[in-house]
XYZ file of C-alpha atoms in Angstrom:
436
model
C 0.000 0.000 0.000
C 1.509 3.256 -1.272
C 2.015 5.645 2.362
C 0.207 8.045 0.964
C -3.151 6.417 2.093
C -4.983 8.062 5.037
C -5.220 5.538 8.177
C -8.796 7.025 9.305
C -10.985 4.578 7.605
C -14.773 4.760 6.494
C -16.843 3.344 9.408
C -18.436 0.536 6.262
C -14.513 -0.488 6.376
C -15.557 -2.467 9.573
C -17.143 -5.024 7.382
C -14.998 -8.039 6.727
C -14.899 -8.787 2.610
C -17.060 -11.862 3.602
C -19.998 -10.079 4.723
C -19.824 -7.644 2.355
C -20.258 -10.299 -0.593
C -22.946 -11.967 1.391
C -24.373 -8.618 1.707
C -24.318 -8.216 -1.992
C -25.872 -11.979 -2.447
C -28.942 -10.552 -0.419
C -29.535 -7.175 -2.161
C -31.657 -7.378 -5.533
C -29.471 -5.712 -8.576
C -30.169 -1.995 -9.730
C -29.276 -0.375 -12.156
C -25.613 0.769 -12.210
C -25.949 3.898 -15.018
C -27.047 7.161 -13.734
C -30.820 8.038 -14.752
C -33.190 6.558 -15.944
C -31.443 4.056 -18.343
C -31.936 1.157 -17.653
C -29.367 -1.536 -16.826
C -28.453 -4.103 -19.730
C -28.211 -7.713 -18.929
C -25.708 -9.200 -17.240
C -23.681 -12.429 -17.993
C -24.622 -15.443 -16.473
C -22.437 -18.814 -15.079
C -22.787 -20.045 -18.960
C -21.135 -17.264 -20.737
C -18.476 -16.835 -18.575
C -17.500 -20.292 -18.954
C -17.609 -20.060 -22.538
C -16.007 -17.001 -22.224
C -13.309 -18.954 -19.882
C -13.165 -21.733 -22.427
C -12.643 -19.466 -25.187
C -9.651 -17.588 -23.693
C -7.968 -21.130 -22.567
C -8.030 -22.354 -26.193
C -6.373 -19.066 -27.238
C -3.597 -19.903 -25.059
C -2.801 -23.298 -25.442
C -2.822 -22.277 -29.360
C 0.000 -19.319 -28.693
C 2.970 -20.738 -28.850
C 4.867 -18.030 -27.148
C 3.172 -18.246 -23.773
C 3.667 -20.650 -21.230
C 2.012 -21.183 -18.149
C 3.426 -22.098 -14.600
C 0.982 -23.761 -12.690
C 1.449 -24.268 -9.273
C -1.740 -23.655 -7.217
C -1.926 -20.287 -5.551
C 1.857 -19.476 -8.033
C 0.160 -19.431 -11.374
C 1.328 -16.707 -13.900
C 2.159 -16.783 -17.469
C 5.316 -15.914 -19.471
C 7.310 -16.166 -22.628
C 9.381 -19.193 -23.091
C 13.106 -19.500 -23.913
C 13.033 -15.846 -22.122
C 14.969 -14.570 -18.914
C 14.868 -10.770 -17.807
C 17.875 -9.511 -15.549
C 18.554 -5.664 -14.694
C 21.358 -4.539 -16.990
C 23.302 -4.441 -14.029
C 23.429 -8.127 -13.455
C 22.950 -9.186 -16.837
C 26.663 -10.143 -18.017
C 27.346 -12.064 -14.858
C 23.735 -14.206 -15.027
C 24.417 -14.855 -18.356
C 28.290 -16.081 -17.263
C 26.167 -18.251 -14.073
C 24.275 -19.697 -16.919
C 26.925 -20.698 -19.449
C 29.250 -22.324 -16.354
C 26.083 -24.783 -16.240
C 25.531 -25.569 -19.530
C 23.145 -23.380 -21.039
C 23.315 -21.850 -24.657
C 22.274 -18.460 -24.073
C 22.379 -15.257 -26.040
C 22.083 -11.880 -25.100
C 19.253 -10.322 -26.768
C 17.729 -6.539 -26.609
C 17.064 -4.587 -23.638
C 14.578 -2.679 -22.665
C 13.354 -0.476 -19.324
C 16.231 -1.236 -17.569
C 16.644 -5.138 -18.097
C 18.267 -7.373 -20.517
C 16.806 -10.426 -22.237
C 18.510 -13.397 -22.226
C 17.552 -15.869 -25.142
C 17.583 -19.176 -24.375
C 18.736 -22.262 -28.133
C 15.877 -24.333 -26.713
C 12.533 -24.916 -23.939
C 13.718 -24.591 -20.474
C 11.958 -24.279 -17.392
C 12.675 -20.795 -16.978
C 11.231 -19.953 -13.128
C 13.277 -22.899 -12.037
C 16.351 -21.082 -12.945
C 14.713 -17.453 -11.445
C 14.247 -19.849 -8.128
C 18.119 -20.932 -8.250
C 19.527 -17.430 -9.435
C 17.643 -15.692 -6.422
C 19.112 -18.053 -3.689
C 21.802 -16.710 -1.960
C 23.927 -19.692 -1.672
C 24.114 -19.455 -5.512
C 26.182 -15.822 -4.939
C 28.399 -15.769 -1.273
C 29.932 -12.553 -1.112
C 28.028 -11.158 -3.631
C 24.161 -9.426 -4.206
C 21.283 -11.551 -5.637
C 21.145 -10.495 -9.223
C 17.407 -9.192 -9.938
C 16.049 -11.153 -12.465
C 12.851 -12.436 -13.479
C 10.967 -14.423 -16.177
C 9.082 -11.877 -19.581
C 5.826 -11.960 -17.792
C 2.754 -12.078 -20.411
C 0.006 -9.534 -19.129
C -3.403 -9.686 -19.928
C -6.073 -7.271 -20.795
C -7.418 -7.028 -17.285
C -4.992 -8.744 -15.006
C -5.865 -12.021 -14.812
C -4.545 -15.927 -15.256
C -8.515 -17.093 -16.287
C -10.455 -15.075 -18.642
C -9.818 -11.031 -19.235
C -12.258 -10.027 -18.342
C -14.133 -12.508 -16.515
C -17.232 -11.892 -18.194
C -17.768 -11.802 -22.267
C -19.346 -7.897 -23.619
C -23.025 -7.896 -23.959
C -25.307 -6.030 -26.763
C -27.059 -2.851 -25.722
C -28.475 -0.069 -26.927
C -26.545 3.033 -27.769
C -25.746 5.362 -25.392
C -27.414 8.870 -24.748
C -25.375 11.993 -25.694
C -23.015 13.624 -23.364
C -24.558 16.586 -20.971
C -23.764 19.821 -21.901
C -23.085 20.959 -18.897
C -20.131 18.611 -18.201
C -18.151 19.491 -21.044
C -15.757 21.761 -19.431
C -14.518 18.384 -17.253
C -11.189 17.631 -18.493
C -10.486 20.238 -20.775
C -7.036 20.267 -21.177
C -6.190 17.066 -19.907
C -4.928 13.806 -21.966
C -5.136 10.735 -20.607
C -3.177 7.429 -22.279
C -4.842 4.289 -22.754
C -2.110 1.542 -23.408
C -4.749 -1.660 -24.387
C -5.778 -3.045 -27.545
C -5.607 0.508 -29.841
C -8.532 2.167 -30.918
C -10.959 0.660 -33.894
C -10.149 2.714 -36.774
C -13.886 4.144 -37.338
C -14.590 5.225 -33.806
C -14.036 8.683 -33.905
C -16.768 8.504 -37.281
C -19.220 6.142 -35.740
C -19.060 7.998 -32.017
C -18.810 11.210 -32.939
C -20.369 12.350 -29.608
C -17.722 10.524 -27.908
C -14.706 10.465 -29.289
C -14.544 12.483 -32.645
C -11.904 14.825 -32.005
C -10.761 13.524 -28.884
C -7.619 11.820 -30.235
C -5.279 11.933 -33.349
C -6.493 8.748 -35.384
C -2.793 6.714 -36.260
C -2.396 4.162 -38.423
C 0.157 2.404 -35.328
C -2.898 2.715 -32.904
C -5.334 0.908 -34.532
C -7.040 -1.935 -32.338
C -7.154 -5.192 -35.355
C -10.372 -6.272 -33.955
C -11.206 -9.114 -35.796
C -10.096 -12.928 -36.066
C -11.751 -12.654 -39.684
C -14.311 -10.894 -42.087
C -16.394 -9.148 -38.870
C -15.718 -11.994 -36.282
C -14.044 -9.915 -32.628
C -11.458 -11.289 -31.489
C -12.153 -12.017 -27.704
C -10.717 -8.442 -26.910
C -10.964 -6.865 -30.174
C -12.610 -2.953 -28.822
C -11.388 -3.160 -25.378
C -9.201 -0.125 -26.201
C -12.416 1.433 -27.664
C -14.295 0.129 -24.706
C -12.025 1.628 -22.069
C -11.851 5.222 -23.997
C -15.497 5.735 -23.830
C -15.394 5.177 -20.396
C -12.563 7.856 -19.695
C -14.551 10.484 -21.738
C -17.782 9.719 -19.566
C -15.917 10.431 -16.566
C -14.584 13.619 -18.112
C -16.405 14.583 -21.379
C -13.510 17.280 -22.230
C -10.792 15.039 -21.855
C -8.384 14.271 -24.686
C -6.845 10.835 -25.061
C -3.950 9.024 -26.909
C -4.836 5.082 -27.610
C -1.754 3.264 -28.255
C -1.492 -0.472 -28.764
C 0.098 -2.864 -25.698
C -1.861 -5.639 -26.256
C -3.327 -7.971 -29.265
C -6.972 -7.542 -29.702
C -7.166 -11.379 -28.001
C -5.883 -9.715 -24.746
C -2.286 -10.601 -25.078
C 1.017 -8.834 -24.285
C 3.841 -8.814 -22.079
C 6.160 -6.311 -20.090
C 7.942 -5.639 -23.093
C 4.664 -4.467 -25.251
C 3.485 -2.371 -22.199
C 6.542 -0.783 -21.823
C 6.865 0.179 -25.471
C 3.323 1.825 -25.736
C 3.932 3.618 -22.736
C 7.392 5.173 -24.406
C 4.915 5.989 -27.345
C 2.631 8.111 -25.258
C 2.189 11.559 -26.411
C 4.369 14.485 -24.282
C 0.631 15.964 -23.413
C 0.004 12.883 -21.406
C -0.152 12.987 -17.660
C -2.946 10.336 -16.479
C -1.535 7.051 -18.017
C -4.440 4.400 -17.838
C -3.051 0.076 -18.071
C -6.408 -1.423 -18.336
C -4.497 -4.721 -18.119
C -1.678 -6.488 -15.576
C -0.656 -10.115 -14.412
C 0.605 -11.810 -12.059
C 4.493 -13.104 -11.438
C 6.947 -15.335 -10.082
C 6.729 -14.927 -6.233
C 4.577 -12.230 -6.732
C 7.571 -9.954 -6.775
C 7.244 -6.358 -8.870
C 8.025 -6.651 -12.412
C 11.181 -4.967 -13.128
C 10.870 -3.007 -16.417
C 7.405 -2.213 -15.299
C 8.754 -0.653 -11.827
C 11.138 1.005 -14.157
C 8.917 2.348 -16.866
C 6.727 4.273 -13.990
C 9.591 5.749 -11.966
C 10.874 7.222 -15.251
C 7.755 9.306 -16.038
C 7.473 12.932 -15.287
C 6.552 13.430 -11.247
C 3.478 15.307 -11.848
C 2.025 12.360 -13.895
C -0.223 9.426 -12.578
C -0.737 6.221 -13.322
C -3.895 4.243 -12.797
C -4.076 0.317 -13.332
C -6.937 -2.365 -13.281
C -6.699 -5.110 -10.128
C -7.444 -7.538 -11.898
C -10.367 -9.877 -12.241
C -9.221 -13.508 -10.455
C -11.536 -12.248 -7.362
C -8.199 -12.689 -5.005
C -6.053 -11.006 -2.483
C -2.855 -11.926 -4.753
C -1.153 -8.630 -5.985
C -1.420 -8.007 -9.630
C 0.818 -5.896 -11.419
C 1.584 -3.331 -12.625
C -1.165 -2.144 -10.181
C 0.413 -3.220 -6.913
C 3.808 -0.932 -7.592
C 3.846 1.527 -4.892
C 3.272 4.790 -7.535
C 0.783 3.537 -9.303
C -3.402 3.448 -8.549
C -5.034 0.392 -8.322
C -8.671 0.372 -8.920
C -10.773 -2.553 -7.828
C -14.012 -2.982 -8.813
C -17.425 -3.019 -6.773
C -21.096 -3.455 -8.025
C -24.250 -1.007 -7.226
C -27.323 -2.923 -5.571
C -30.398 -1.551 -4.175
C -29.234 -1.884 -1.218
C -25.814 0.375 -2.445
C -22.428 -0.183 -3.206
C -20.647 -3.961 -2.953
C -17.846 -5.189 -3.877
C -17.806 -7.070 -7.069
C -17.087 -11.023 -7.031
C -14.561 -11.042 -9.544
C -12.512 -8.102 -8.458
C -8.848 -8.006 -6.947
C -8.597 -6.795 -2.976
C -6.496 -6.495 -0.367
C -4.376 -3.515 1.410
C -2.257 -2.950 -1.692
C -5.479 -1.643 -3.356
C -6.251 2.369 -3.559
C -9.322 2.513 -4.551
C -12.546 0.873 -6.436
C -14.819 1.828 -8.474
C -18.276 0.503 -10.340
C -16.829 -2.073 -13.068
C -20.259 -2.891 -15.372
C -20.144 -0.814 -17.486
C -22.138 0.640 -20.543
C -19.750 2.344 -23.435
C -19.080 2.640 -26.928
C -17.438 -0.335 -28.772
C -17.126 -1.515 -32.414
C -19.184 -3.529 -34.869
C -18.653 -6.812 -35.686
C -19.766 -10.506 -34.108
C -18.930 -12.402 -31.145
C -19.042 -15.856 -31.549
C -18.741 -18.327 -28.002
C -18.742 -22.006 -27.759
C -22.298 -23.366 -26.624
C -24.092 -19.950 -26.666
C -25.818 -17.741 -29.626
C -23.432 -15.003 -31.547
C -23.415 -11.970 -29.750
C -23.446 -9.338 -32.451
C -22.582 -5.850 -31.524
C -23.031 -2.040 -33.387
C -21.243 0.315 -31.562
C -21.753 0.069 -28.371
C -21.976 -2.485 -25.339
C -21.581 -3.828 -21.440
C -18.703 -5.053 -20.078
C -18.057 -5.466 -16.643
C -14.167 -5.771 -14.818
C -11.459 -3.848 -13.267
C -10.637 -3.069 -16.545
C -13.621 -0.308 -16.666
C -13.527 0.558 -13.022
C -10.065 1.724 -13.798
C -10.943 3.682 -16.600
C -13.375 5.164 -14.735
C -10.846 6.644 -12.214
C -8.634 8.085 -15.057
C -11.277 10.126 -16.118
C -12.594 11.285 -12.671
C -8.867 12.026 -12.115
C -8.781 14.394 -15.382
C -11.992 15.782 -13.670
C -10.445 16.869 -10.938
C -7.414 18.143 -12.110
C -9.484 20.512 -14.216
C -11.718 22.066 -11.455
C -8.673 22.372 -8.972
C -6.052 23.241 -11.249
C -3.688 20.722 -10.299
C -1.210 17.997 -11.900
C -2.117 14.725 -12.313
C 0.046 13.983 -9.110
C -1.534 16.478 -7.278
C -4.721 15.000 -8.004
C -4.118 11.780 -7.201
C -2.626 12.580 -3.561
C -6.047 14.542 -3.154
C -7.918 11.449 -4.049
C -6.333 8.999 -1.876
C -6.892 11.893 0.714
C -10.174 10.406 1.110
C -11.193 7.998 3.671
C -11.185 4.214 2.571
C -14.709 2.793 2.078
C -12.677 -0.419 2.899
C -9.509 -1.352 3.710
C -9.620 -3.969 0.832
C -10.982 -1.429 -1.574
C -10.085 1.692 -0.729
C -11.402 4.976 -1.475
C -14.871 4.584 -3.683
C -14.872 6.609 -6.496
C -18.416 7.647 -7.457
C-alpha cells in the first residue's frame, strides 16, 4: 500500500470482505448507469465459462506463452526468455553458461536485458536458483525475473471474466459537463482504438484523439468476427470520456486484440505516449513469479514525469494476490465493486487487499465496435457500436477520467490529483477509497 493512504478509515470499512459479498448476495441488482437508463443484462455462469473456455483455447494455441501452474503461483510468461537488470545481466548470463546453457544476449529494454535461451527450459526454475543466496556468497542476488505475459485485465482465467453484452446506444453527453477535463490527456495503453470510432461515435470520441495508423485496435479474427478483446481499447476510452467529457486521449497499442502482451509491449506503448500525457491508464496487468514487482514495469513508472499518474486495473481472479503493474507503490489500483439496491458492494470477480487504492463501479455501458462475437455453446453476440462489459478493466478507466476531472476544477497535476484522491477515507480497507 503506497504511504500516501490516510489511516482514518470509512466506518463501512468495519465489514470483513465476507460479509460484504454476502451482503451483496442478499440485495436485488439496480441499475448501475445514472438516470433513468436502464441496466443491460448481465452475464450469467454459462457465458463466462464459454467465455473462460474461449480464452484457454487461445492460449494453449499461442505458442509463445507458457504457463506455470502451481496452485496459488500461477502466472504466465514467454518461453526460452529470462529478464535480468542490466546491471546483473553479463554475470547471469556467465552463471548460466558455467552450467551448460546456450544463451544469447538479446535486446534490452526499461532497464533489463533479455537473455535468449537455443531451446525450452523451465525458466522460473532457474529465477528460483539465481535468487538463492547460496548461488552468490559474497556477492548481491542479481534481480532477475521471467518476460511476464500480461493480460487485458490482469488475470490468469479469462480477461475479463465476463464476455461484452449487446445494448443499446448510449445517450449523448450533458452539456453541462463538457468543461470536465479540458485540457487534460489521458493514455490508454490496451488493444488501440478501432479505426472508425471517432466517425461512428462522434459524440464521444470524434476529435478527442489523433487517429494513427500504429494505434489501430485489429479487432477481428476474420471478415467481422471480434477477437475475444478486439474494442477493449475502444471500450475503455469511452469510459474515460464519460468520466470527463472534455478530456483528450492518446490510444496506443500494448496488447493484441485477443488480450495478449507482455512487459515488453506495455513498456513500449507507454514510451509511445504523447508528451501531453499525464494520467496514463493500463487497463491490463498479471501476475508473477513470487509475486515480486516486475522490473521493467517498476522502471517504466519511476521514469515518467513526477506530476504524472498512473492508474491500473486489479485484476479480475476475485483474489487477495497482488497483480501488477497495479500493486507498484506509484501507481493506482482500482478494484471494482457493483451497485445494488441496497448500495455499493464489492464485485465477485474483483482483486482486494491492502495494496489496493481505490474501487470503483466495473459494469459498465460504453461505446465499442461492430462486428460478431461468436462463443462455444451460446448464440453469436453481435454488436453495433456500443456495449456492457463489466471488470477492473472499466472501473479503472473510470478513475482516469474522474482524475482528469479533478485536475481541471482544482487546477492541479495529475500527481496532485491523485494525492487529493487517496486523501479520502477508505470505504474499505480492501478497496479503498470509492470513487463515485
Amino acid at each position: 500500500m503506497s504511504p500516501d493512504h490516510p489511516a482514518a478509515p470509512h466506518p463501512a470499512s468495519q465489514l470483513s470482505r465476507r460479509r460484504l459479498l454476502a451482503a451483496s448476495a442478499l440485495a436485488a441488482v439496480a441499475s448501475f448507469a445514472a438516470g433513468s437508463r436502464a441496466a443491460p443484462a448481465r452475464a450469467d455462469g454459462a457465458d463466462d465459462a464459454a467465455y473462460q473456455r474461449a480464452f484457454d483455447e487461445a492460449l494453449a494455441a499461442d505458442k509463445n506463452v507458457r504457463r506455470h501452474t502451481t496452485p496459488g503461483r500461477e502466472f504466465l510468461y514467454r518461453p526460452r526468455q529470462l529478464l535480468a537488470a542490466d546491471a546483473d545481466a553479463q554475470r547471469v548470463t556467465a552463471w548460466l553458461r558455467a552450467r551448460g546453457h546456450q544463451v544469447a544476449v538479446g535486446d534490452g529494454f526499461a532497464g533489463v536485458t533479455r537473455l535468449l535461451f537455443d531451446r525450452e527450459t523451465d525458466v522460473p526454475a532457474l529465477v528460483t536458483k539465481l535468487r538463492d543466496p547460496q548461488q552468490w556468497p559474497g556477492r548481491p542476488v542479481p534481480k532477475v525475473q521471467p518476460h511476464h505475459v500480461l493480460l487485458g485485465c490482469g488475470n490468469i482465467m479469462g480477461n475479463p471474466g465476463s464476455p461484452p453484452m449487446t445494448v443499446a446506444a448510449l445517450p449523448p453527453p450533458d452539456p453541462a459537463r463538457t468543461g470536465e477535463g479540458t485540457g487534460v490527456t489521458v493514455g490508454i495503453c490496451d488493444t488501440g482504438m478501432w479505426r472508425q470510432a471517432g466517425g461512428y461515435h462522434p459524440q464521444w470520441l470524434g476529435g478527442a484523439y489523433l487517429p494513427e495508423v500504429d494505434d489501430e485496435d485489429p479487432l477481428y479474427v476474420h471478415t467481422d468476427v471480434l477477437a475475444l478483446q478486439g474494442g477493449h481499447g475502444t471500450f475503455v476510452a469511452g469510459v474515460v470520456r464519460q468520466a470527463a467529457p472534455g478530456v483528450q486521449v492518446d490510444p496506443e497499442q500494448a496488447l493484441t486484440a485477443t488480450g495478449l502482451g507482455d512487459e515488453a509491449s506495455v513498456v513500449a506503448a507507454m514510451a509511445r505516449l504523447a508528451p501531453a500525457v499525464s494520467v496514463v491508464n493500463l487497463s491490463l496487468g498479471g501476475f508473477t513469479q513470487d509475486d515480486r514487482a516486475s522490473l521493467p514495469l517498476a522502471n517504466a513508472v519511476a521514469a515518467l514525469p513526477t506530476t504524472s499518474a498512473v492508474v491500473a486495473a486489479a485484476g479480475n481472479a476475485g483474489t487477495s494476490r497482488p497483480t501488477w503493474p497495479a500493486a507498484l507503490g506509484q501507481v493506482v489500483a482500482v478494484a471494482a465493486v457493483s451497485r445494488r439496491a441496497g448500495g455499493v458492494v464489492p464485485a465477485t470477480y474483483s482483486g482486494y487487499g491492502p495494496w489496493i487504492d481505490v474501487c470503483a463501479v466495473g459494469e459498465r455501458h460504453s461505446t465499442y465496435v461492430e462486428g460478431q462475437l461468436p462463443l462455444p455453446g451460446l448464440p453469436t453476440r453481435v454488436f453495433h457500436g456500443f456495449a456492457a462489459w463489466a471488470g477492473t478493466s472499466f472501473a479503472a478507466a473510470h478513475v482516469s477520467g474522474r482524475l482528469a476531472t479533478l485536475m481541471t476544477a482544482g487546477g492541479l497535476s495529475a500527481d496532485a490529483a491523485r494525492l487529493a484522491l487517496l486523501a479520502a477515507p477508505r470505504w474499505h480497507p480492501d478497496y479503498g477509497v470509492l470513487v463515485e
